[in-house]
Amino acid sequence: MTTPPPALLIAGHGTRDEAGAEAFRDFVRELGRRHPELPVAGGFIELSPPPLGEAVTELVERGVRRFAAVPLMLVSAGHAKGDIPAALAREKERHPGISYTYGRPLGPHPALLSVLERRLDEALAGAARTPEERAEVTVLLVGRGSTDPDANAEVYKAARLLWEGRGYAGVETAFVSLAAPDVPSGLDRCAKLGAKRIVVLPYFLFTGILPDRVRQQAEDWAATHPRVEVRSAGVIGPEPELLDLVMERYQEALKGDLRMNCDSCVYRIALPGFEDKVGLPQQPHFHPDDDGHHHHGHGHHHGGHAHSHAH
């Protein structure tokens, strides 16, 4: 009798936007349809049902004892570094006998950069077909924004990789919350650099309140700067590239090829202004739909770090 493969658990952030939450749930269902040999479940850390604990319980009730958890997140911020590992440690206490490995966030993978390029082409609607036309386009890549400097730096890395070899005039970076520059400041910078045509590109997986805010802020800025053409691109969305990348992260987790980014993590390295975070214990998010929230899980640490991958 062959041993069944470990299940796949998808961990999402959560959103107050029902369409965005349903997009995540649809994505999890599509993964399950594509891989009938594999038990697949998904849940959120906060804001949306189902909570991550409910997804783990669903797998356990299906007879799962081993699973790999993949954070459906573009950057390795506090959620991927601390909240999810702490939540998984709590679930291990709730369900004795289960074991899991923890994968890494999606990051600026070449496949996702290709999708971003496609979103830019769609926003330009054929207006930048030639290299000369593309060289007149400035892109403003807008990330979620974080209090974690490492996470913000990853958005800049994505912007640089998107710029490389594609022939745009430039790719600037901004954030919609928690970090500077904000969207209007990012657009100001593009204009000061001489941009005449700007595409605002949200660095988000699915629709939601924050991508909507990015689009609205871009429209508001454009209304007061009529000499600059501003277009807004769509989010990445449930593209085949994203489905394939999640499975790639799943396989990495099974093989132990995790390559978690620890070199500039505030929980391990004393970065200026963030020294108090070194070695900080991680606690799982409280999720109002999680019936077992009275259990208190604790993050597993190694060297003051909340990344604990294999249990």
Tab-separated table of C-alpha atoms in Angstrom:
chain	number	residue	atom	x	y	z
A	1	MET	CA	0.000	0.000	0.000
A	2	THR	CA	1.463	3.322	-1.062
A	3	THR	CA	1.630	6.161	1.426
A	4	PRO	CA	-0.674	9.041	0.385
A	5	PRO	CA	1.075	12.347	-0.313
A	6	PRO	CA	0.868	15.024	2.388
A	7	ALA	CA	-2.119	17.316	2.041
A	8	LEU	CA	-1.841	20.944	0.921
A	9	LEU	CA	-2.961	23.720	3.268
A	10	ILE	CA	-3.220	27.226	1.782
A	11	ALA	CA	-2.872	30.080	4.285
A	12	GLY	CA	-4.378	33.422	3.281
A	13	HIS	CA	-4.298	36.829	4.905
A	14	GLY	CA	-8.001	37.651	4.821
A	15	THR	CA	-9.927	40.683	3.587
A	16	ARG	CA	-13.090	42.569	4.443
A	17	ASP	CA	-13.932	42.482	0.746
A	18	GLU	CA	-16.231	39.506	0.125
A	19	ALA	CA	-15.289	39.282	-3.569
A	20	GLY	CA	-11.626	39.063	-2.628
A	21	ALA	CA	-12.306	36.404	0.010
A	22	GLU	CA	-14.371	34.392	-2.449
A	23	ALA	CA	-11.574	34.672	-5.016
A	24	PHE	CA	-9.266	32.989	-2.483
A	25	ARG	CA	-11.821	30.260	-1.755
A	26	ASP	CA	-12.348	29.704	-5.494
A	27	PHE	CA	-8.599	29.439	-5.929
A	28	VAL	CA	-8.375	26.740	-3.242
A	29	ARG	CA	-11.232	24.825	-4.871
A	30	GLU	CA	-9.529	25.046	-8.275
A	31	LEU	CA	-6.311	23.657	-6.811
A	32	GLY	CA	-8.334	20.760	-5.430
A	33	ARG	CA	-9.935	20.125	-8.827
A	34	ARG	CA	-6.559	20.189	-10.561
A	35	HIS	CA	-5.037	17.758	-8.070
A	36	PRO	CA	-7.693	15.175	-7.147
A	37	GLU	CA	-4.981	12.937	-5.693
A	38	LEU	CA	-4.291	15.559	-3.039
A	39	PRO	CA	-6.428	16.753	-0.109
A	40	VAL	CA	-6.466	20.564	-0.391
A	41	ALA	CA	-7.889	23.080	2.082
A	42	GLY	CA	-7.415	26.761	2.762
A	43	GLY	CA	-8.154	29.301	5.464
A	44	PHE	CA	-7.431	32.827	6.622
A	45	ILE	CA	-5.481	34.303	9.509
A	46	GLU	CA	-8.005	37.086	10.029
A	47	LEU	CA	-10.946	39.077	8.645
A	48	SER	CA	-12.569	36.362	6.474
A	49	PRO	CA	-13.998	32.883	6.960
A	50	PRO	CA	-12.914	30.149	7.131
A	51	PRO	CA	-10.169	30.567	9.745
A	52	LEU	CA	-6.979	28.600	9.222
A	53	GLY	CA	-7.825	26.347	12.177
A	54	GLU	CA	-11.063	25.290	10.519
A	55	ALA	CA	-9.157	24.320	7.371
A	56	VAL	CA	-6.783	22.167	9.433
A	57	THR	CA	-9.747	20.524	11.158
A	58	GLU	CA	-11.288	19.807	7.753
A	59	LEU	CA	-8.120	18.024	6.662
A	60	VAL	CA	-7.897	16.058	9.918
A	61	GLU	CA	-11.510	14.953	9.536
A	62	ARG	CA	-10.595	13.683	6.065
A	63	GLY	CA	-7.952	11.464	7.642
A	64	VAL	CA	-4.965	13.715	6.973
A	65	ARG	CA	-2.039	13.404	9.360
A	66	ARG	CA	0.658	15.127	7.313
A	67	PHE	CA	0.405	18.333	5.334
A	68	ALA	CA	2.475	21.115	3.806
A	69	ALA	CA	1.332	24.675	4.440
A	70	VAL	CA	1.929	27.317	1.761
A	71	PRO	CA	1.340	31.011	2.576
A	72	LEU	CA	-0.583	32.581	-0.308
A	73	MET	CA	1.317	35.831	0.078
A	74	LEU	CA	3.670	37.753	-2.161
A	75	VAL	CA	6.120	38.928	0.484
A	76	SER	CA	7.513	37.533	3.700
A	77	ALA	CA	6.096	39.969	6.248
A	78	GLY	CA	4.908	39.422	9.807
A	79	HIS	CA	2.054	37.151	8.738
A	80	ALA	CA	4.289	34.685	6.913
A	81	LYS	CA	7.137	34.973	9.416
A	82	GLY	CA	5.185	34.852	12.647
A	83	ASP	CA	1.401	34.621	12.544
A	84	ILE	CA	1.112	31.527	10.365
A	85	PRO	CA	3.891	29.538	12.090
A	86	ALA	CA	2.317	30.393	15.451
A	87	ALA	CA	-1.138	29.359	14.201
A	88	LEU	CA	0.251	26.075	12.870
A	89	ALA	CA	1.974	25.382	16.191
A	90	ARG	CA	-1.384	25.962	17.908
A	91	GLU	CA	-3.097	23.514	15.535
A	92	LYS	CA	-0.485	20.885	16.334
A	93	GLU	CA	-1.456	21.221	19.993
A	94	ARG	CA	-5.143	20.939	19.110
A	95	HIS	CA	-4.638	17.881	16.895
A	96	PRO	CA	-2.048	15.577	18.455
A	97	GLY	CA	-0.464	13.298	15.909
A	98	ILE	CA	-0.401	15.688	12.950
A	99	SER	CA	2.849	16.866	11.396
A	100	TYR	CA	3.539	19.543	8.840
A	101	THR	CA	6.151	21.408	6.881
A	102	TYR	CA	5.910	25.104	6.136
A	103	GLY	CA	6.606	26.540	2.697
A	104	ARG	CA	7.728	29.996	1.718
A	105	PRO	CA	5.786	32.939	0.303
A	106	LEU	CA	5.430	33.321	-3.442
A	107	GLY	CA	7.870	36.178	-3.891
A	108	PRO	CA	8.778	37.880	-7.173
A	109	HIS	CA	8.810	34.610	-9.087
A	110	PRO	CA	9.486	34.951	-12.838
A	111	ALA	CA	6.082	33.434	-13.597
A	112	LEU	CA	4.352	36.152	-11.573
A	113	LEU	CA	6.475	38.836	-13.200
A	114	SER	CA	5.178	37.554	-16.530
A	115	VAL	CA	1.606	37.959	-15.279
A	116	LEU	CA	2.404	41.503	-14.104
A	117	GLU	CA	3.781	42.285	-17.547
A	118	ARG	CA	0.557	40.944	-19.052
A	119	ARG	CA	-1.483	43.200	-16.764
A	120	LEU	CA	0.579	46.169	-17.949
A	121	ASP	CA	-0.036	45.258	-21.600
A	122	GLU	CA	-3.769	44.992	-20.884
A	123	ALA	CA	-3.820	48.393	-19.193
A	124	LEU	CA	-1.980	49.960	-22.115
A	125	ALA	CA	-4.417	48.279	-24.545
A	126	GLY	CA	-1.942	48.140	-27.381
A	127	ALA	CA	-0.580	51.627	-26.773
A	128	ALA	CA	2.969	50.333	-26.196
A	129	ARG	CA	3.497	47.789	-28.927
A	130	THR	CA	6.934	48.931	-30.077
A	131	PRO	CA	10.119	49.242	-27.994
A	132	GLU	CA	10.001	53.005	-28.520
A	133	GLU	CA	6.460	53.201	-27.157
A	134	ARG	CA	7.274	50.959	-24.192
A	135	ALA	CA	10.271	53.162	-23.380
A	136	GLU	CA	7.811	55.999	-22.727
A	137	VAL	CA	5.925	54.029	-20.042
A	138	THR	CA	6.734	54.445	-16.354
A	139	VAL	CA	5.304	51.819	-14.006
A	140	LEU	CA	4.358	52.440	-10.378
A	141	LEU	CA	4.289	49.089	-8.588
A	142	VAL	CA	2.149	49.428	-5.453
A	143	GLY	CA	2.549	46.936	-2.615
A	144	ARG	CA	0.428	46.393	0.469
A	145	GLY	CA	2.958	48.001	2.789
A	146	SER	CA	4.243	46.650	6.075
A	147	THR	CA	5.900	47.640	9.329
A	148	ASP	CA	8.529	45.025	8.389
A	149	PRO	CA	11.352	46.684	6.397
A	150	ASP	CA	12.346	43.348	4.891
A	151	ALA	CA	8.867	42.909	3.419
A	152	ASN	CA	8.913	46.404	1.921
A	153	ALA	CA	12.337	45.721	0.454
A	154	GLU	CA	10.930	42.649	-1.312
A	155	VAL	CA	8.476	44.883	-3.194
A	156	TYR	CA	11.407	46.983	-4.380
A	157	LYS	CA	13.106	43.781	-5.529
A	158	ALA	CA	10.000	42.846	-7.513
A	159	ALA	CA	9.985	46.311	-9.097
A	160	ARG	CA	13.609	46.015	-10.145
A	161	LEU	CA	13.089	42.531	-11.599
A	162	LEU	CA	10.049	43.784	-13.504
A	163	TRP	CA	12.131	46.603	-14.969
A	164	GLU	CA	15.018	44.361	-16.057
A	165	GLY	CA	14.974	43.596	-19.757
A	166	ARG	CA	11.429	44.782	-20.446
A	167	GLY	CA	12.200	48.216	-21.812
A	168	TYR	CA	10.010	50.425	-19.606
A	169	ALA	CA	11.237	53.931	-18.819
A	170	GLY	CA	11.354	52.866	-15.195
A	171	VAL	CA	9.537	50.994	-12.443
A	172	GLU	CA	8.964	52.997	-9.263
A	173	THR	CA	7.553	51.657	-5.995
A	174	ALA	CA	4.869	52.808	-3.570
A	175	PHE	CA	2.683	51.357	-0.823
A	176	VAL	CA	-0.992	51.679	-0.023
A	177	SER	CA	-0.595	51.410	3.766
A	178	LEU	CA	1.891	51.426	6.647
A	179	ALA	CA	4.947	52.414	4.603
A	180	ALA	CA	6.223	55.341	2.542
A	181	PRO	CA	6.011	56.431	-0.179
A	182	ASP	CA	2.241	56.342	-0.502
A	183	VAL	CA	0.537	56.235	-3.905
A	184	PRO	CA	0.299	60.035	-4.462
A	185	SER	CA	3.953	60.448	-3.443
A	186	GLY	CA	4.959	57.654	-5.795
A	187	LEU	CA	3.096	59.310	-8.643
A	188	ASP	CA	4.713	62.646	-7.766
A	189	ARG	CA	8.105	60.975	-8.054
A	190	CYS	CA	7.242	59.503	-11.452
A	191	ALA	CA	6.176	62.946	-12.682
A	192	LYS	CA	9.335	64.601	-11.341
A	193	LEU	CA	11.351	62.022	-13.263
A	194	GLY	CA	9.628	63.216	-16.420
A	195	ALA	CA	6.964	60.532	-16.840
A	196	LYS	CA	4.245	61.359	-19.342
A	197	ARG	CA	2.484	57.977	-19.250
A	198	ILE	CA	2.210	56.058	-15.972
A	199	VAL	CA	0.654	52.667	-15.326
A	200	VAL	CA	-0.239	52.025	-11.684
A	201	LEU	CA	0.265	48.303	-11.102
A	202	PRO	CA	-1.131	46.777	-7.869
A	203	TYR	CA	1.159	44.101	-6.419
A	204	PHE	CA	-1.750	42.058	-5.083
A	205	LEU	CA	-2.989	38.558	-5.764
A	206	PHE	CA	-6.744	39.199	-5.675
A	207	THR	CA	-9.231	42.037	-5.660
A	208	GLY	CA	-10.044	43.701	-2.369
A	209	ILE	CA	-10.334	46.913	-0.408
A	210	LEU	CA	-6.645	47.834	-0.724
A	211	PRO	CA	-6.350	47.322	-4.517
A	212	ASP	CA	-9.566	49.349	-4.893
A	213	ARG	CA	-7.971	52.083	-2.793
A	214	VAL	CA	-4.895	52.057	-5.033
A	215	ARG	CA	-7.059	52.591	-8.104
A	216	GLN	CA	-9.054	55.384	-6.453
A	217	GLN	CA	-5.936	57.195	-5.269
A	218	ALA	CA	-4.478	56.950	-8.784
A	219	GLU	CA	-7.671	58.419	-10.251
A	220	ASP	CA	-7.672	61.245	-7.704
A	221	TRP	CA	-4.062	62.110	-8.469
A	222	ALA	CA	-4.650	61.983	-12.230
A	223	ALA	CA	-7.586	64.388	-11.910
A	224	THR	CA	-5.221	67.066	-10.583
A	225	HIS	CA	-2.409	66.301	-13.053
A	226	PRO	CA	-4.065	66.451	-16.483
A	227	ARG	CA	-0.762	66.621	-18.354
A	228	VAL	CA	0.185	63.108	-17.240
A	229	GLU	CA	-1.651	60.054	-18.574
A	230	VAL	CA	-2.375	57.617	-15.752
A	231	ARG	CA	-3.775	54.144	-16.267
A	232	SER	CA	-4.519	51.453	-13.689
A	233	ALA	CA	-3.718	47.780	-14.211
A	234	GLY	CA	-5.495	44.782	-12.707
A	235	VAL	CA	-4.349	42.494	-9.893
A	236	ILE	CA	-2.512	39.227	-10.592
A	237	GLY	CA	-5.610	37.056	-10.183
A	238	PRO	CA	-6.056	33.248	-10.226
A	239	GLU	CA	-3.897	32.703	-13.284
A	240	PRO	CA	-2.453	29.287	-14.255
A	241	GLU	CA	0.992	30.640	-13.344
A	242	LEU	CA	-0.192	31.257	-9.782
A	243	LEU	CA	-1.720	27.783	-9.488
A	244	ASP	CA	1.510	26.218	-10.740
A	245	LEU	CA	3.643	28.330	-8.396
A	246	VAL	CA	1.678	27.226	-5.331
A	247	MET	CA	2.343	23.619	-6.296
A	248	GLU	CA	6.028	24.460	-6.742
A	249	ARG	CA	6.096	25.886	-3.210
A	250	TYR	CA	4.282	22.745	-1.984
A	251	GLN	CA	6.928	20.501	-3.541
A	252	GLU	CA	9.711	22.650	-2.047
A	253	ALA	CA	8.188	22.277	1.394
A	254	LEU	CA	8.032	18.488	1.038
A	255	LYS	CA	11.665	18.302	-0.078
A	256	GLY	CA	12.845	20.660	2.650
A	257	ASP	CA	14.095	23.182	0.084
A	258	LEU	CA	12.644	26.160	1.909
A	259	ARG	CA	15.131	28.996	1.543
A	260	MET	CA	13.225	31.236	3.938
A	261	ASN	CA	14.572	34.772	3.888
A	262	CYS	CA	16.334	35.211	7.236
A	263	ASP	CA	19.187	37.533	6.277
A	264	SER	CA	17.274	40.748	6.935
A	265	CYS	CA	14.453	39.559	9.175
A	266	VAL	CA	13.599	41.863	12.084
A	267	TYR	CA	13.009	38.847	14.336
A	268	ARG	CA	16.616	37.733	13.869
A	269	ILE	CA	18.688	40.798	12.924
A	270	ALA	CA	18.765	44.123	14.791
A	271	LEU	CA	17.776	46.590	12.067
A	272	PRO	CA	17.844	50.344	12.857
A	273	GLY	CA	14.614	51.334	14.563
A	274	PHE	CA	13.418	47.748	14.922
A	275	GLU	CA	15.819	46.433	17.566
A	276	ASP	CA	12.965	45.590	19.941
A	277	LYS	CA	11.655	42.907	17.572
A	278	VAL	CA	14.681	40.591	17.799
A	279	GLY	CA	13.626	37.297	19.356
A	280	LEU	CA	10.057	38.511	19.830
A	281	PRO	CA	7.717	35.570	20.571
A	282	GLN	CA	5.050	35.056	17.917
A	283	GLN	CA	1.395	34.523	18.735
A	284	PRO	CA	-1.285	33.404	16.285
A	285	HIS	CA	-3.897	35.919	15.220
A	286	PHE	CA	-7.234	35.810	16.985
A	287	HIS	CA	-9.849	34.867	14.399
A	288	PRO	CA	-13.447	35.515	15.506
A	289	ASP	CA	-14.708	32.464	13.591
A	290	ASP	CA	-12.222	30.113	15.230
A	291	ASP	CA	-14.144	28.174	17.869
A	292	GLY	CA	-10.947	26.954	19.473
A	293	HIS	CA	-9.480	30.373	20.131
A	294	HIS	CA	-9.422	29.737	23.867
A	295	HIS	CA	-6.379	27.509	23.290
A	296	HIS	CA	-3.191	29.518	23.507
A	297	GLY	CA	-0.596	28.448	20.979
A	298	HIS	CA	2.954	29.676	21.053
A	299	GLY	CA	5.297	30.304	18.166
A	300	HIS	CA	8.229	27.947	17.819
A	301	HIS	CA	11.522	29.784	17.665
A	302	HIS	CA	15.011	28.935	16.550
A	303	GLY	CA	17.668	31.484	17.276
A	304	GLY	CA	14.986	34.023	18.171
A	305	HIS	CA	13.179	33.388	14.920
A	306	ALA	CA	9.562	32.412	14.408
A	307	HIS	CA	10.213	30.278	11.331
A	308	SER	CA	9.782	26.673	12.315
A	309	HIS	CA	9.351	24.637	9.198
A	310	ALA	CA	9.289	20.935	9.965
A	311	HIS	CA	7.332	19.469	12.883
